[in-house]
Amino acid sequence: MNTITAAITAVGAYVPDFVLSNKVLETMVDTNDEWITTRTGIKERRILQDPDKGTSFLAIKAAQDLMAKANIDPLEIDMIIMATATADMPVASTGVYVATEIGATNAFAYDLQAACSSFLYGMSTAAAYVQSGRYKKVLLIGADKMSSIVDYTDRATCIIFGDGAGAVLFEPNYEGLGLQDEYLRSDGVGRDFLKIPAGGSLIPTTLATVQENRHNIIQDGKTVFKYAVTNMADASELILKRNNLTNEDVNWLVPHQANKRIIDATASRMNLEDSKVLMNIERYGNTTSATLPLVLSDFEHLFKKGDNVIFAAFGGGFTWGSIYIKWAYDKK
């Protein structure tokens, strides 16, 4: 019996129409385009302005884009993993609603939350389900409406985040392509440095928590940056060493799009030339769970069957890691 590996066979994406540029942010908080660009690499981000639409709307659009491009019948999808840090509501899984709305009524679905590492962790989970032999088509969606938890009077965070969604389909592969190796880690020390303090079981929602603005994301930027640079780079370097890969063997680095300086540090540790490092942070900012699939969507036309692709991410918690995939198809 041939060994089953789990390969990405299709990609989809969606970003809202409204563009929140650095110039617009200059009118909202004490900041400027040069300061933002120099420190983050971000020029603009997309925002879902409709107050009646949540993360599920973004996810549905990305899934529909994937199914249309790959001619996938939603009834053939076995399961859906919804990677997100901004579920539509605390109870009632966003992924379950998305599955129903796209017509994937034969699939079971659930949400996976690991902050900015949600999609990376979801890749590991989706691949494991496929490799088990029990599931043939696993849809992994990464989507976040970060504008719903950002304080647009806080210049430290409002410049970073945007809204968006991306999706990939994992299917069995018998050529040795797909997911080859992974290195995933976490450390609870991060709970103090990147969080939404209220709204959970520890500090339930009250009038006071709302008045004190404790339902928006806050972070200790310097500490998060330090941990992110070290851990993303370490994980990526370890994946290379463990699989006897040199910088010449790597075709593409797909890094989490949180900060250009973090991406540059990871690429430098891997000794990769700039042309192999895929970035769209200047156009979308940090879309949290959506960054990795949005990069795949934007650069899918460059990938060739057999390419060695390294994924890396870092998120609140702290959560981080790296995944090595052999790309399974040439884009038609």
mmCIF file of C-alpha atoms in Angstrom:
data_model
loop_
_atom_site.group_PDB
_atom_site.id
_atom_site.type_symbol
_atom_site.label_atom_id
_atom_site.label_comp_id
_atom_site.label_asym_id
_atom_site.label_seq_id
_atom_site.Cartn_x
_atom_site.Cartn_y
_atom_site.Cartn_z
ATOM 1 C CA MET A 1 0.000 0.000 0.000
ATOM 2 C CA ASN A 2 1.367 3.376 -0.997
ATOM 3 C CA THR A 3 2.144 5.869 1.755
ATOM 4 C CA ILE A 4 -0.328 8.748 1.924
ATOM 5 C CA THR A 5 0.955 12.271 2.227
ATOM 6 C CA ALA A 6 -1.277 15.338 2.485
ATOM 7 C CA ALA A 7 -0.886 17.940 -0.240
ATOM 8 C CA ILE A 8 -2.390 21.326 -0.935
ATOM 9 C CA THR A 9 -4.320 21.016 -4.201
ATOM 10 C CA ALA A 10 -6.224 24.312 -4.398
ATOM 11 C CA VAL A 11 -6.079 27.848 -3.020
ATOM 12 C CA GLY A 12 -8.677 30.619 -2.610
ATOM 13 C CA ALA A 13 -8.763 34.078 -1.045
ATOM 14 C CA TYR A 14 -10.834 37.155 -0.315
ATOM 15 C CA VAL A 15 -10.098 40.660 0.955
ATOM 16 C CA PRO A 16 -12.622 43.474 1.478
ATOM 17 C CA ASP A 17 -12.771 46.376 -0.956
ATOM 18 C CA PHE A 18 -12.111 49.228 1.477
ATOM 19 C CA VAL A 19 -8.439 50.226 1.686
ATOM 20 C CA LEU A 20 -7.203 51.808 4.927
ATOM 21 C CA SER A 21 -3.957 53.463 3.880
ATOM 22 C CA ASN A 22 -1.251 54.951 6.051
ATOM 23 C CA LYS A 23 -2.317 58.389 4.811
ATOM 24 C CA VAL A 24 -5.824 57.813 6.154
ATOM 25 C CA LEU A 25 -4.419 56.592 9.482
ATOM 26 C CA GLU A 26 -2.503 59.862 9.746
ATOM 27 C CA THR A 27 -5.878 61.587 10.108
ATOM 28 C CA MET A 28 -6.992 59.184 12.857
ATOM 29 C CA VAL A 29 -4.010 58.854 15.214
ATOM 30 C CA ASP A 30 -0.641 60.484 15.839
ATOM 31 C CA THR A 31 1.399 58.643 13.224
ATOM 32 C CA ASN A 32 2.731 59.021 9.696
ATOM 33 C CA ASP A 33 3.417 56.939 6.616
ATOM 34 C CA GLU A 34 7.202 56.988 6.990
ATOM 35 C CA TRP A 35 7.062 55.827 10.619
ATOM 36 C CA ILE A 36 4.673 52.962 9.834
ATOM 37 C CA THR A 37 6.503 51.841 6.708
ATOM 38 C CA THR A 38 9.938 51.919 8.335
ATOM 39 C CA ARG A 39 8.892 49.898 11.375
ATOM 40 C CA THR A 40 6.426 47.446 9.852
ATOM 41 C CA GLY A 41 6.621 47.464 6.052
ATOM 42 C CA ILE A 42 2.863 48.114 5.871
ATOM 43 C CA LYS A 43 1.409 50.659 3.443
ATOM 44 C CA GLU A 44 -2.275 49.732 3.566
ATOM 45 C CA ARG A 45 -4.706 47.174 4.888
ATOM 46 C CA ARG A 46 -8.229 46.032 3.920
ATOM 47 C CA ILE A 47 -11.189 46.614 6.230
ATOM 48 C CA LEU A 48 -14.621 44.954 6.256
ATOM 49 C CA GLN A 49 -16.756 48.006 6.991
ATOM 50 C CA ASP A 50 -20.218 46.430 7.054
ATOM 51 C CA PRO A 51 -21.133 46.124 10.774
ATOM 52 C CA ASP A 52 -23.530 43.287 9.951
ATOM 53 C CA LYS A 53 -20.798 41.061 8.514
ATOM 54 C CA GLY A 54 -18.248 39.122 10.546
ATOM 55 C CA THR A 55 -15.356 36.744 10.004
ATOM 56 C CA SER A 56 -17.715 34.143 8.548
ATOM 57 C CA PHE A 57 -18.436 36.435 5.599
ATOM 58 C CA LEU A 58 -14.731 36.624 4.754
ATOM 59 C CA ALA A 59 -14.319 32.862 5.166
ATOM 60 C CA ILE A 60 -17.307 32.045 2.967
ATOM 61 C CA LYS A 61 -15.971 34.282 0.195
ATOM 62 C CA ALA A 62 -12.515 32.665 0.318
ATOM 63 C CA ALA A 63 -13.996 29.153 0.292
ATOM 64 C CA GLN A 64 -16.248 30.012 -2.638
ATOM 65 C CA ASP A 65 -13.262 31.425 -4.520
ATOM 66 C CA LEU A 66 -11.353 28.166 -4.008
ATOM 67 C CA MET A 67 -14.273 25.972 -5.054
ATOM 68 C CA ALA A 68 -14.963 28.039 -8.174
ATOM 69 C CA LYS A 69 -11.336 28.066 -9.337
ATOM 70 C CA ALA A 70 -10.761 24.363 -8.636
ATOM 71 C CA ASN A 71 -14.254 23.212 -9.673
ATOM 72 C CA ILE A 72 -14.852 21.574 -6.292
ATOM 73 C CA ASP A 73 -18.286 20.252 -5.378
ATOM 74 C CA PRO A 74 -18.913 21.327 -1.752
ATOM 75 C CA LEU A 75 -20.692 18.033 -1.100
ATOM 76 C CA GLU A 76 -17.347 16.251 -1.610
ATOM 77 C CA ILE A 77 -15.661 18.127 1.248
ATOM 78 C CA ASP A 78 -15.228 15.826 4.268
ATOM 79 C CA MET A 79 -14.340 18.405 6.897
ATOM 80 C CA ILE A 80 -13.617 22.083 7.426
ATOM 81 C CA ILE A 81 -11.136 23.581 9.855
ATOM 82 C CA MET A 82 -11.783 27.246 10.571
ATOM 83 C CA ALA A 83 -8.580 28.927 11.744
ATOM 84 C CA THR A 84 -9.478 32.246 13.358
ATOM 85 C CA ALA A 85 -8.877 34.508 16.340
ATOM 86 C CA THR A 86 -12.069 36.495 15.722
ATOM 87 C CA ALA A 87 -14.933 34.015 15.695
ATOM 88 C CA ASP A 88 -18.339 35.497 14.912
ATOM 89 C CA MET A 89 -19.424 34.857 18.500
ATOM 90 C CA PRO A 90 -17.988 33.182 21.622
ATOM 91 C CA VAL A 91 -20.341 30.196 21.348
ATOM 92 C CA ALA A 92 -21.589 28.631 18.101
ATOM 93 C CA SER A 93 -18.672 27.607 15.925
ATOM 94 C CA THR A 94 -17.961 29.912 13.005
ATOM 95 C CA GLY A 95 -16.658 26.994 10.959
ATOM 96 C CA VAL A 96 -19.930 25.104 11.309
ATOM 97 C CA TYR A 97 -21.876 28.094 9.973
ATOM 98 C CA VAL A 98 -19.409 28.542 7.105
ATOM 99 C CA ALA A 99 -19.734 24.862 6.142
ATOM 100 C CA THR A 100 -23.502 25.145 5.923
ATOM 101 C CA GLU A 101 -23.430 28.411 3.999
ATOM 102 C CA ILE A 102 -21.078 27.064 1.301
ATOM 103 C CA GLY A 103 -23.131 23.890 0.894
ATOM 104 C CA ALA A 104 -20.614 21.512 2.494
ATOM 105 C CA THR A 105 -23.383 19.617 4.253
ATOM 106 C CA ASN A 106 -21.474 16.328 4.293
ATOM 107 C CA ALA A 107 -18.583 17.890 6.210
ATOM 108 C CA PHE A 108 -18.051 18.288 9.921
ATOM 109 C CA ALA A 109 -16.393 21.520 11.001
ATOM 110 C CA TYR A 110 -14.844 23.282 13.961
ATOM 111 C CA ASP A 111 -12.792 26.342 14.903
ATOM 112 C CA LEU A 112 -9.074 26.348 15.717
ATOM 113 C CA GLN A 113 -7.564 29.277 17.624
ATOM 114 C CA ALA A 114 -3.834 29.801 18.054
ATOM 115 C CA ALA A 115 -3.692 33.545 17.307
ATOM 116 C CA CYS A 116 -1.400 34.305 14.359
ATOM 117 C CA SER A 117 -0.261 30.667 14.233
ATOM 118 C CA SER A 118 -3.821 29.396 13.755
ATOM 119 C CA PHE A 119 -3.418 28.602 10.051
ATOM 120 C CA LEU A 120 0.003 26.990 10.563
ATOM 121 C CA TYR A 121 -1.410 24.741 13.291
ATOM 122 C CA GLY A 122 -4.408 24.098 11.044
ATOM 123 C CA MET A 123 -2.100 22.854 8.285
ATOM 124 C CA SER A 124 -0.710 20.241 10.660
ATOM 125 C CA THR A 125 -4.201 19.209 11.741
ATOM 126 C CA ALA A 126 -5.651 19.049 8.222
ATOM 127 C CA ALA A 127 -2.687 17.019 6.995
ATOM 128 C CA ALA A 128 -3.025 14.547 9.862
ATOM 129 C CA TYR A 129 -6.682 13.908 9.029
ATOM 130 C CA VAL A 130 -5.807 13.238 5.381
ATOM 131 C CA GLN A 131 -2.807 11.058 6.222
ATOM 132 C CA SER A 132 -5.018 8.952 8.491
ATOM 133 C CA GLY A 133 -6.772 7.740 5.340
ATOM 134 C CA ARG A 134 -10.217 8.518 6.710
ATOM 135 C CA TYR A 135 -10.725 11.848 4.907
ATOM 136 C CA LYS A 136 -10.103 12.780 1.274
ATOM 137 C CA LYS A 137 -10.888 16.490 1.105
ATOM 138 C CA VAL A 138 -10.147 18.748 4.065
ATOM 139 C CA LEU A 139 -10.792 22.464 3.632
ATOM 140 C CA LEU A 140 -8.651 24.711 5.825
ATOM 141 C CA ILE A 141 -9.774 28.340 6.041
ATOM 142 C CA GLY A 142 -7.860 31.143 7.718
ATOM 143 C CA ALA A 143 -9.945 34.261 8.280
ATOM 144 C CA ASP A 144 -9.986 37.215 10.654
ATOM 145 C CA LYS A 145 -11.887 40.457 10.968
ATOM 146 C CA MET A 146 -9.191 42.115 13.039
ATOM 147 C CA SER A 147 -10.861 45.502 12.739
ATOM 148 C CA SER A 148 -13.497 44.167 15.158
ATOM 149 C CA ILE A 149 -10.968 43.942 18.007
ATOM 150 C CA VAL A 150 -8.642 46.847 17.193
ATOM 151 C CA ASP A 151 -8.758 50.146 19.078
ATOM 152 C CA TYR A 152 -8.410 52.816 16.404
ATOM 153 C CA THR A 153 -7.214 55.336 18.971
ATOM 154 C CA ASP A 154 -4.224 53.114 19.849
ATOM 155 C CA ARG A 155 -1.482 53.909 17.359
ATOM 156 C CA ALA A 156 0.610 50.943 18.516
ATOM 157 C CA THR A 157 -1.890 48.368 17.256
ATOM 158 C CA CYS A 158 -4.247 50.024 14.762
ATOM 159 C CA ILE A 159 -1.458 50.437 12.198
ATOM 160 C CA ILE A 160 -0.721 46.699 12.128
ATOM 161 C CA PHE A 161 -3.906 44.775 11.483
ATOM 162 C CA GLY A 162 -6.250 44.238 8.549
ATOM 163 C CA ASP A 163 -9.126 41.962 7.547
ATOM 164 C CA GLY A 164 -9.001 39.080 5.086
ATOM 165 C CA ALA A 165 -9.377 35.364 4.435
ATOM 166 C CA GLY A 166 -7.690 32.558 2.571
ATOM 167 C CA ALA A 167 -8.393 28.862 2.070
ATOM 168 C CA VAL A 168 -6.547 25.751 0.956
ATOM 169 C CA LEU A 169 -7.725 22.223 0.163
ATOM 170 C CA PHE A 170 -5.719 19.277 1.472
ATOM 171 C CA GLU A 171 -6.025 15.961 -0.396
ATOM 172 C CA PRO A 172 -4.144 12.631 -0.391
ATOM 173 C CA ASN A 173 -0.988 12.399 -2.468
ATOM 174 C CA TYR A 174 0.858 9.227 -3.444
ATOM 175 C CA GLU A 175 3.936 10.823 -5.048
ATOM 176 C CA GLY A 176 5.604 11.895 -1.813
ATOM 177 C CA LEU A 177 4.489 15.499 -2.256
ATOM 178 C CA GLY A 178 2.740 17.641 0.335
ATOM 179 C CA LEU A 179 3.577 18.028 4.024
ATOM 180 C CA GLN A 180 7.036 16.644 4.798
ATOM 181 C CA ASP A 181 7.831 17.869 8.299
ATOM 182 C CA GLU A 182 6.702 20.261 11.001
ATOM 183 C CA TYR A 183 8.066 21.896 14.126
ATOM 184 C CA LEU A 184 5.341 23.497 16.269
ATOM 185 C CA ARG A 185 5.770 24.984 19.728
ATOM 186 C CA SER A 186 4.037 27.157 22.345
ATOM 187 C CA ASP A 187 4.852 28.983 25.571
ATOM 188 C CA GLY A 188 2.277 30.340 28.015
ATOM 189 C CA VAL A 189 4.539 33.216 29.032
ATOM 190 C CA GLY A 190 3.092 35.045 26.042
ATOM 191 C CA ARG A 191 -0.295 35.377 27.709
ATOM 192 C CA ASP A 192 0.943 38.518 29.473
ATOM 193 C CA PHE A 193 2.203 40.276 26.350
ATOM 194 C CA LEU A 194 -0.443 39.858 23.632
ATOM 195 C CA LYS A 195 -4.091 39.493 24.585
ATOM 196 C CA ILE A 196 -7.664 40.703 24.785
ATOM 197 C CA PRO A 197 -8.081 40.938 28.567
ATOM 198 C CA ALA A 198 -11.875 40.745 28.965
ATOM 199 C CA GLY A 199 -14.757 38.805 27.481
ATOM 200 C CA GLY A 200 -13.674 35.330 28.528
ATOM 201 C CA SER A 201 -14.352 33.230 31.618
ATOM 202 C CA LEU A 202 -11.545 34.904 33.576
ATOM 203 C CA ILE A 203 -12.909 38.437 33.165
ATOM 204 C CA PRO A 204 -16.484 38.206 31.877
ATOM 205 C CA THR A 205 -18.046 41.089 30.035
ATOM 206 C CA THR A 206 -19.481 43.809 32.229
ATOM 207 C CA LEU A 207 -20.374 47.442 31.753
ATOM 208 C CA ALA A 208 -17.058 48.313 33.401
ATOM 209 C CA THR A 209 -14.955 46.145 31.059
ATOM 210 C CA VAL A 210 -16.602 47.803 28.063
ATOM 211 C CA GLN A 211 -16.135 51.305 29.474
ATOM 212 C CA GLU A 212 -12.487 50.507 30.252
ATOM 213 C CA ASN A 213 -11.928 49.338 26.670
ATOM 214 C CA ARG A 214 -10.770 45.881 27.728
ATOM 215 C CA HIS A 215 -12.231 44.017 24.750
ATOM 216 C CA ASN A 216 -9.657 45.158 22.196
ATOM 217 C CA ILE A 217 -6.280 43.633 21.466
ATOM 218 C CA ILE A 218 -3.284 44.977 23.385
ATOM 219 C CA GLN A 219 0.342 44.021 23.104
ATOM 220 C CA ASP A 220 3.773 44.757 24.489
ATOM 221 C CA GLY A 221 5.293 45.390 21.074
ATOM 222 C CA LYS A 222 8.973 45.168 22.011
ATOM 223 C CA THR A 223 8.582 41.878 23.874
ATOM 224 C CA VAL A 224 6.441 40.294 21.162
ATOM 225 C CA PHE A 225 8.904 41.426 18.493
ATOM 226 C CA LYS A 226 11.850 39.900 20.369
ATOM 227 C CA TYR A 227 10.146 36.532 20.838
ATOM 228 C CA ALA A 228 8.851 36.500 17.256
ATOM 229 C CA VAL A 229 12.233 37.198 15.665
ATOM 230 C CA THR A 230 13.974 34.521 17.713
ATOM 231 C CA ASN A 231 11.375 31.766 17.517
ATOM 232 C CA MET A 232 10.314 32.102 13.874
ATOM 233 C CA ALA A 233 13.940 32.100 12.799
ATOM 234 C CA ASP A 234 14.895 29.201 15.091
ATOM 235 C CA ALA A 235 11.976 27.052 13.911
ATOM 236 C CA SER A 236 12.702 27.664 10.242
ATOM 237 C CA GLU A 237 16.407 26.941 10.659
ATOM 238 C CA LEU A 238 15.643 23.724 12.539
ATOM 239 C CA ILE A 239 13.329 22.507 9.766
ATOM 240 C CA LEU A 240 16.108 23.013 7.226
ATOM 241 C CA LYS A 241 18.680 21.145 9.313
ATOM 242 C CA ARG A 242 16.320 18.296 10.165
ATOM 243 C CA ASN A 243 15.557 17.704 6.486
ATOM 244 C CA ASN A 244 19.116 18.248 5.229
ATOM 245 C CA LEU A 245 18.042 21.280 3.215
ATOM 246 C CA THR A 246 20.359 24.119 2.282
ATOM 247 C CA ASN A 247 19.299 27.617 1.297
ATOM 248 C CA GLU A 248 19.730 26.512 -2.318
ATOM 249 C CA ASP A 249 17.197 23.724 -1.836
ATOM 250 C CA VAL A 250 14.479 26.074 -0.594
ATOM 251 C CA ASN A 251 12.358 27.503 -3.394
ATOM 252 C CA TRP A 252 10.066 29.702 -1.315
ATOM 253 C CA LEU A 253 9.623 31.027 2.199
ATOM 254 C CA VAL A 254 5.987 31.750 3.115
ATOM 255 C CA PRO A 255 6.223 33.703 6.388
ATOM 256 C CA HIS A 256 3.523 35.132 8.615
ATOM 257 C CA GLN A 257 3.035 38.769 7.604
ATOM 258 C CA ALA A 258 3.274 40.564 10.957
ATOM 259 C CA ASN A 259 6.287 42.809 10.461
ATOM 260 C CA LYS A 260 8.781 43.078 7.618
ATOM 261 C CA ARG A 261 11.683 43.175 10.048
ATOM 262 C CA ILE A 262 10.627 39.811 11.524
ATOM 263 C CA ILE A 263 10.370 38.339 8.021
ATOM 264 C CA ASP A 264 13.792 39.730 7.094
ATOM 265 C CA ALA A 265 15.349 38.241 10.224
ATOM 266 C CA THR A 266 13.897 34.806 9.464
ATOM 267 C CA ALA A 267 15.100 34.936 5.859
ATOM 268 C CA SER A 268 18.536 36.055 6.999
ATOM 269 C CA ARG A 269 18.845 33.129 9.414
ATOM 270 C CA MET A 270 17.968 30.803 6.530
ATOM 271 C CA ASN A 271 20.428 32.654 4.274
ATOM 272 C CA LEU A 272 17.751 33.099 1.614
ATOM 273 C CA GLU A 273 17.934 35.575 -1.215
ATOM 274 C CA ASP A 274 15.165 38.167 -1.324
ATOM 275 C CA SER A 275 13.554 36.693 -4.431
ATOM 276 C CA LYS A 276 12.613 33.555 -2.488
ATOM 277 C CA VAL A 277 10.896 35.433 0.342
ATOM 278 C CA LEU A 278 7.213 36.015 -0.389
ATOM 279 C CA MET A 279 5.622 39.147 1.070
ATOM 280 C CA ASN A 280 2.377 41.045 0.643
ATOM 281 C CA ILE A 281 2.402 42.777 4.022
ATOM 282 C CA GLU A 282 2.574 46.186 2.373
ATOM 283 C CA ARG A 283 -0.927 45.700 0.930
ATOM 284 C CA TYR A 284 -2.764 43.783 3.655
ATOM 285 C CA GLY A 285 -0.969 44.315 6.951
ATOM 286 C CA ASN A 286 -1.309 41.540 9.521
ATOM 287 C CA THR A 287 -4.506 39.595 8.809
ATOM 288 C CA THR A 288 -3.622 37.077 11.553
ATOM 289 C CA SER A 289 -5.001 33.658 10.495
ATOM 290 C CA ALA A 290 -5.279 34.772 6.866
ATOM 291 C CA THR A 291 -1.684 35.829 6.184
ATOM 292 C CA LEU A 292 -0.276 32.492 5.016
ATOM 293 C CA PRO A 293 -3.102 31.552 2.615
ATOM 294 C CA LEU A 294 -3.226 35.119 1.249
ATOM 295 C CA VAL A 295 0.470 34.807 0.381
ATOM 296 C CA LEU A 296 -0.226 31.463 -1.296
ATOM 297 C CA SER A 297 -3.048 33.011 -3.304
ATOM 298 C CA ASP A 298 -1.028 36.029 -4.417
ATOM 299 C CA PHE A 299 2.006 33.984 -5.476
ATOM 300 C CA GLU A 300 0.415 30.672 -6.507
ATOM 301 C CA HIS A 301 1.381 31.348 -10.136
ATOM 302 C CA LEU A 302 5.077 31.110 -9.207
ATOM 303 C CA PHE A 303 4.922 27.675 -7.579
ATOM 304 C CA LYS A 304 5.988 24.589 -9.497
ATOM 305 C CA LYS A 305 5.293 20.962 -8.722
ATOM 306 C CA GLY A 306 8.025 19.660 -6.407
ATOM 307 C CA ASP A 307 9.050 23.075 -5.068
ATOM 308 C CA ASN A 308 10.298 23.096 -1.479
ATOM 309 C CA VAL A 309 8.155 25.585 0.451
ATOM 310 C CA ILE A 310 8.847 26.583 4.055
ATOM 311 C CA PHE A 311 6.066 28.127 6.146
ATOM 312 C CA ALA A 312 6.754 30.021 9.374
ATOM 313 C CA ALA A 313 4.530 31.841 11.851
ATOM 314 C CA PHE A 314 4.447 33.343 15.316
ATOM 315 C CA GLY A 315 1.407 34.327 17.345
ATOM 316 C CA GLY A 316 -0.010 35.264 20.713
ATOM 317 C CA GLY A 317 0.080 32.673 23.430
ATOM 318 C CA PHE A 318 2.913 32.432 22.467
ATOM 319 C CA THR A 319 2.532 30.012 19.535
ATOM 320 C CA TRP A 320 4.968 29.436 16.704
ATOM 321 C CA GLY A 321 6.520 26.985 14.316
ATOM 322 C CA SER A 322 7.553 26.018 10.815
ATOM 323 C CA ILE A 323 6.212 23.540 8.253
ATOM 324 C CA TYR A 324 7.943 22.073 5.206
ATOM 325 C CA ILE A 325 5.798 21.233 2.186
ATOM 326 C CA LYS A 326 6.643 19.915 -1.270
ATOM 327 C CA TRP A 327 4.293 21.734 -3.632
ATOM 328 C CA ALA A 328 1.998 19.358 -5.483
ATOM 329 C CA TYR A 329 0.877 21.105 -8.684
ATOM 330 C CA ASP A 330 1.560 23.626 -11.404
ATOM 331 C CA LYS A 331 -1.075 26.333 -11.658
ATOM 332 C CA LYS A 332 -3.111 25.971 -14.843
#
